Short mmCIF file of C-alpha atoms in Angstrom, two decimals:
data_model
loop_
_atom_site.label_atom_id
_atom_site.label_comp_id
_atom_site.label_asym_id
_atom_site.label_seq_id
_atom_site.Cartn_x
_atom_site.Cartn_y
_atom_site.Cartn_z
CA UNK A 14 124.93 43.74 89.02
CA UNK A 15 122.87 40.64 88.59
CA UNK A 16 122.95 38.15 91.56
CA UNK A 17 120.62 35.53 90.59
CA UNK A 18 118.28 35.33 87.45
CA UNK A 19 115.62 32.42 86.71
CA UNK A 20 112.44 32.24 85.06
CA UNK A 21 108.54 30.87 86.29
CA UNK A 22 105.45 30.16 84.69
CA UNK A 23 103.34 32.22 87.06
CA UNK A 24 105.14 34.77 89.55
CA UNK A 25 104.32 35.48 92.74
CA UNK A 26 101.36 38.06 93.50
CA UNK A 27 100.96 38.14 90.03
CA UNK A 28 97.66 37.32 89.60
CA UNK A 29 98.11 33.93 88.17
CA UNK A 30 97.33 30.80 89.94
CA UNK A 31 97.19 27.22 88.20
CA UNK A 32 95.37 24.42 90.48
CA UNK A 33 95.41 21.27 89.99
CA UNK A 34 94.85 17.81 91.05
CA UNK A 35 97.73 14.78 91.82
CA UNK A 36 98.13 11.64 93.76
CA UNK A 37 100.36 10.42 96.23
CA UNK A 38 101.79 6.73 95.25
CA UNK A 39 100.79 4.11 97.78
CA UNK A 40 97.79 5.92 98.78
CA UNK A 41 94.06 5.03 98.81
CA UNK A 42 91.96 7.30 96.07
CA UNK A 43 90.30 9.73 98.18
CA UNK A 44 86.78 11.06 97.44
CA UNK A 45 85.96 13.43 94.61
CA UNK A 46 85.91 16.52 97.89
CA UNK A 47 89.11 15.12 99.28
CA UNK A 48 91.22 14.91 96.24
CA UNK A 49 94.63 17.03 97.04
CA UNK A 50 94.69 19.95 95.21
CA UNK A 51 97.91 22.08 94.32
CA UNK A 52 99.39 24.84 92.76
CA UNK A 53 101.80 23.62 89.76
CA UNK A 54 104.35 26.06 88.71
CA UNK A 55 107.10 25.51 86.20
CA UNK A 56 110.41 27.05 86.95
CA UNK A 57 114.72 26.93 86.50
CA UNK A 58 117.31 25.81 88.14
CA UNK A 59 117.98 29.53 90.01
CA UNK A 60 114.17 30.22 91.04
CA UNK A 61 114.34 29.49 95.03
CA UNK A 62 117.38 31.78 94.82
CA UNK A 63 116.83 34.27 92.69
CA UNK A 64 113.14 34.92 95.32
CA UNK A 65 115.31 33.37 98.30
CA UNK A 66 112.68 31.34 98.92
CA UNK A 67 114.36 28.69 101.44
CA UNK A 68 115.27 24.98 100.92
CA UNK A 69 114.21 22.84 103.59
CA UNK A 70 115.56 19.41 102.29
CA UNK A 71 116.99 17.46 99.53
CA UNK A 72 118.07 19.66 96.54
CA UNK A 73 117.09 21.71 93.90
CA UNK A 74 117.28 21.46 90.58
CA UNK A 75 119.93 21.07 87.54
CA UNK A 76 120.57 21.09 84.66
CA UNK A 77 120.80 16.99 84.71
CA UNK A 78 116.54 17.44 84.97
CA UNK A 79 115.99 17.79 81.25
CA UNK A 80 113.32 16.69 78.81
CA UNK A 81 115.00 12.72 78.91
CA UNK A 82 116.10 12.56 82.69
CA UNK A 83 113.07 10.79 84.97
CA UNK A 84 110.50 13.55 86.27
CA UNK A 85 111.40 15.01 89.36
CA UNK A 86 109.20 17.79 91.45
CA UNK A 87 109.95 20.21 94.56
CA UNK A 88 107.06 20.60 97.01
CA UNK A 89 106.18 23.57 99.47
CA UNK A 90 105.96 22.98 103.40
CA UNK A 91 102.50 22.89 103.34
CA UNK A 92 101.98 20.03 100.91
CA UNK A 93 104.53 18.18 102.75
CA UNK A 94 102.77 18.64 106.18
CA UNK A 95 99.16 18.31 104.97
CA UNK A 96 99.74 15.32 103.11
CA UNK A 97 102.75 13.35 104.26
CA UNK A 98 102.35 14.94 108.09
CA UNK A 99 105.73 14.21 110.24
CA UNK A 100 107.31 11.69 107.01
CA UNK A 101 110.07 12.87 105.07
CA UNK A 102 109.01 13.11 101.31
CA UNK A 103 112.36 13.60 99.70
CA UNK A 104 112.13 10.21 97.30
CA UNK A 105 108.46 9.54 97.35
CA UNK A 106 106.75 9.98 94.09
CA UNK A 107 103.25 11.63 93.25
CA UNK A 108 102.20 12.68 89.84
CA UNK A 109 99.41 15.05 88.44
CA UNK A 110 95.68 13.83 88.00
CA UNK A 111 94.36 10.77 89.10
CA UNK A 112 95.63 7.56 90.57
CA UNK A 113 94.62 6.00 86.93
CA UNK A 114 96.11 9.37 85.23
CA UNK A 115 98.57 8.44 82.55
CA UNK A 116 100.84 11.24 83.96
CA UNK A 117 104.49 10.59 84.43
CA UNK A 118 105.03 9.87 88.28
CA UNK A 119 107.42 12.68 89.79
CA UNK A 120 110.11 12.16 92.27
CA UNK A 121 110.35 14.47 95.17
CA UNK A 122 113.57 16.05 95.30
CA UNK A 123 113.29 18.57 97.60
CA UNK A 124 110.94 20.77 100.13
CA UNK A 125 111.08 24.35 100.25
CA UNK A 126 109.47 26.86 102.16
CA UNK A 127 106.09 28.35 101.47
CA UNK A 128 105.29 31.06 99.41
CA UNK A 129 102.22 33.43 99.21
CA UNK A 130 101.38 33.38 95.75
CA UNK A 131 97.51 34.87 95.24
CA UNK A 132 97.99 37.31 97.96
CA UNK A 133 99.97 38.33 101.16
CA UNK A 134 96.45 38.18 102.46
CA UNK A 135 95.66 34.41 101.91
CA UNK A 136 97.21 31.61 103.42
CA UNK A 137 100.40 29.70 101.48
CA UNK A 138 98.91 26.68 98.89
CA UNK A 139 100.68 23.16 98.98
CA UNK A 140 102.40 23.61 95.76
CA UNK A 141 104.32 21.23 93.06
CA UNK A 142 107.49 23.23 91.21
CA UNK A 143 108.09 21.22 88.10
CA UNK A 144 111.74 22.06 86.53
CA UNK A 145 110.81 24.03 83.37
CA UNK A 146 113.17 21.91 80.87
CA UNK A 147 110.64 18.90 81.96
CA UNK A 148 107.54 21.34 81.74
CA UNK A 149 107.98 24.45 79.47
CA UNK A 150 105.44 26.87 78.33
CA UNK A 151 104.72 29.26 76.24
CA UNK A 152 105.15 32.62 78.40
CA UNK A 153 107.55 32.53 80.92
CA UNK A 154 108.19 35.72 83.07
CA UNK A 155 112.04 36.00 83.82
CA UNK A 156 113.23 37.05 87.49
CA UNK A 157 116.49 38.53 88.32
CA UNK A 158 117.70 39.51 91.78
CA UNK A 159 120.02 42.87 91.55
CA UNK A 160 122.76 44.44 94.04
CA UNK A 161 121.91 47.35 92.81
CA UNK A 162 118.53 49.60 91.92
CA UNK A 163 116.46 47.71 88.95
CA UNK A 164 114.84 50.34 87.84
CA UNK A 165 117.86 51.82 86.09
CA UNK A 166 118.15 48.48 84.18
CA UNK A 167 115.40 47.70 82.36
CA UNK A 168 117.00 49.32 79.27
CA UNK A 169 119.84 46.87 79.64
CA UNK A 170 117.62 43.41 80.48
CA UNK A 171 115.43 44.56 77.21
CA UNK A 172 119.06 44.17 75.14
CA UNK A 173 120.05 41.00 76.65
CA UNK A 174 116.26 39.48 76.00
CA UNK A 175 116.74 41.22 72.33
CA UNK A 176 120.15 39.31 72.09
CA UNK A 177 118.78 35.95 71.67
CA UNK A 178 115.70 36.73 70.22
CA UNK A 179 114.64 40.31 67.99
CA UNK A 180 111.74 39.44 67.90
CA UNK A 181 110.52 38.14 71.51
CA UNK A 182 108.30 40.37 72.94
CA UNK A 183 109.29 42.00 76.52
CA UNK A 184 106.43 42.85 78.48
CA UNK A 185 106.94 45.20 81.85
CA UNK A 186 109.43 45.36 83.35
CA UNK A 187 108.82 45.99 87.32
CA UNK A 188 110.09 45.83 90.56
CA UNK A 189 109.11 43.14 92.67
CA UNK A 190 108.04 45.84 95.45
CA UNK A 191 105.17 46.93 92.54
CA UNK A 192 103.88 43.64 92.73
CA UNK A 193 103.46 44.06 96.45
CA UNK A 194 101.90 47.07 96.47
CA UNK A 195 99.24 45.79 93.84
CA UNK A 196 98.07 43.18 96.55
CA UNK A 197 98.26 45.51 99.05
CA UNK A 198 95.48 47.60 97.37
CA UNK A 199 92.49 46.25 97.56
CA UNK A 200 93.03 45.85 101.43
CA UNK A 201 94.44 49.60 101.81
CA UNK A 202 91.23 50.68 100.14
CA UNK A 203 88.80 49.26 102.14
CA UNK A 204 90.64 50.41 105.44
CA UNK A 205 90.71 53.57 103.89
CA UNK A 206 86.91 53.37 103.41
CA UNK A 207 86.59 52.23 106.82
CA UNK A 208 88.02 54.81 108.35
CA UNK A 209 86.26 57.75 106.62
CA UNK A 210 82.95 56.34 107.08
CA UNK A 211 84.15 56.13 110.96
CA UNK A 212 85.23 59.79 110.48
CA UNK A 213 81.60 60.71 109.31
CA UNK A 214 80.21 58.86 111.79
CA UNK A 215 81.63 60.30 114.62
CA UNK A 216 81.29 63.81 113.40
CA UNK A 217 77.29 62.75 113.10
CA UNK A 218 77.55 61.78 116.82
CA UNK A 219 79.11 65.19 117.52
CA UNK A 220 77.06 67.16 115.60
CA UNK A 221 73.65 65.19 116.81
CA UNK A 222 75.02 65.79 120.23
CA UNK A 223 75.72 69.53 120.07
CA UNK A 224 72.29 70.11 118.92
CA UNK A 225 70.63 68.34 121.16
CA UNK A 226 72.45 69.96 124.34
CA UNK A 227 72.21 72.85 122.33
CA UNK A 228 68.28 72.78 122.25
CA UNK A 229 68.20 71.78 125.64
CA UNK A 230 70.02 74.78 126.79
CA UNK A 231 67.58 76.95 124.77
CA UNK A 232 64.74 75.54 126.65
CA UNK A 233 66.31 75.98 129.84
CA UNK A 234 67.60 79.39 129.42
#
């Protein structure tokens, strides 16, 4: 029942963010509080389709992208428009750190659309996706896109995770809607607090008023 399955470094809304700095080739080094700043994740080949998150231009990427093919990235919307404004960025090159950083420069291959990844709340990040056979780590979480309910299958992706490796732990396993509701909480609270303390106020106000027309009619009386 599996439609689309890829892995990332840090998912989205999961509470995982990893910022960094990189420089555009050709351009003047800015000042140390206008450096660009972006969010670097490392994921496969089926990420953007596995989350459906849209391509915009160029391509995404292969399995030609390995460890010995030259470093390519995919950037977000908003790092294309921020930095690069109306130009098309499919086949310039930027690369992490500095303009004297000893980082590998990186292709653009592509632009995709943007993605909310601290919160639904805060606006999109530029971001840098690095292909994860160029840029692996340690913990990856694994996303797969169903046809049918996930829930009921968490027995079977713990097997097929088991399969390659016994002894690779599997951490939760969730629906993406869980994830949602997570970053939905914080705001649902306080709007919940908001609106009982409205409550209370306005039965204050009703109660302050009765007594006081209440007392009034006493004197009159």
């Amino acid at each position: 029942g599996a439609e689309a399955a890829a892995v990332v470094s840090h998912l989205p809304l999961g509470g995982r963010e990893q910022i960094a700095l990189f420089s555009v080739e050709g351009r003047p080094e800015p000042d140390m509080l206008q450096k660009p700043l972006a969010d670097n994740p490392s994921v496969s080949e089926d990420y953007f389709e596995a989350l459906r998150v849209p391509l915009l231009r160029g391509r995404r990427f292969s399995e030609q992208d390995g460890p010995s093919a030259p470093g390519v990235a995919i950037v977000n919307q908003s790092l294309a428009r921020r930095f690069f404004g109306g130009e098309d960025v499919v086949g310039r090159r930027i690369r992490m750190g500095d303009a004297d950083s000893d980082e590998p420069w990186l292709t653009i291959v592509g632009v995709v659309g943007d993605v909310r990844q601290s919160a639904l709340t805060a606006e999109p990040r530029p971001q840098i996706y690095r292909p994860y056979r160029q840029r692996t780590w340690p913990a990856m979480t694994v996303v797969v896109r169903f046809a049918t309910d996930p829930p009921a299958l968490a027995a079977a992706l713990r097997q097929r995770v088991h399969a390659v490796d016994p002894e690779l732990p599997v951490g939760r396993i969730e629906p993406m809607e869980s994830y949602l509701r997570d970053s939905l909480a914080r705001p649902r609270y306080s709007t919940l607090l908001l609106t009982l303390f409205a409550v209370l106020a306005v039965l204050l106000v009703g109660i302050g008023m009765y007594g006081t027309l209440a007392f009034s009619v006493g004197q009159r009386t």
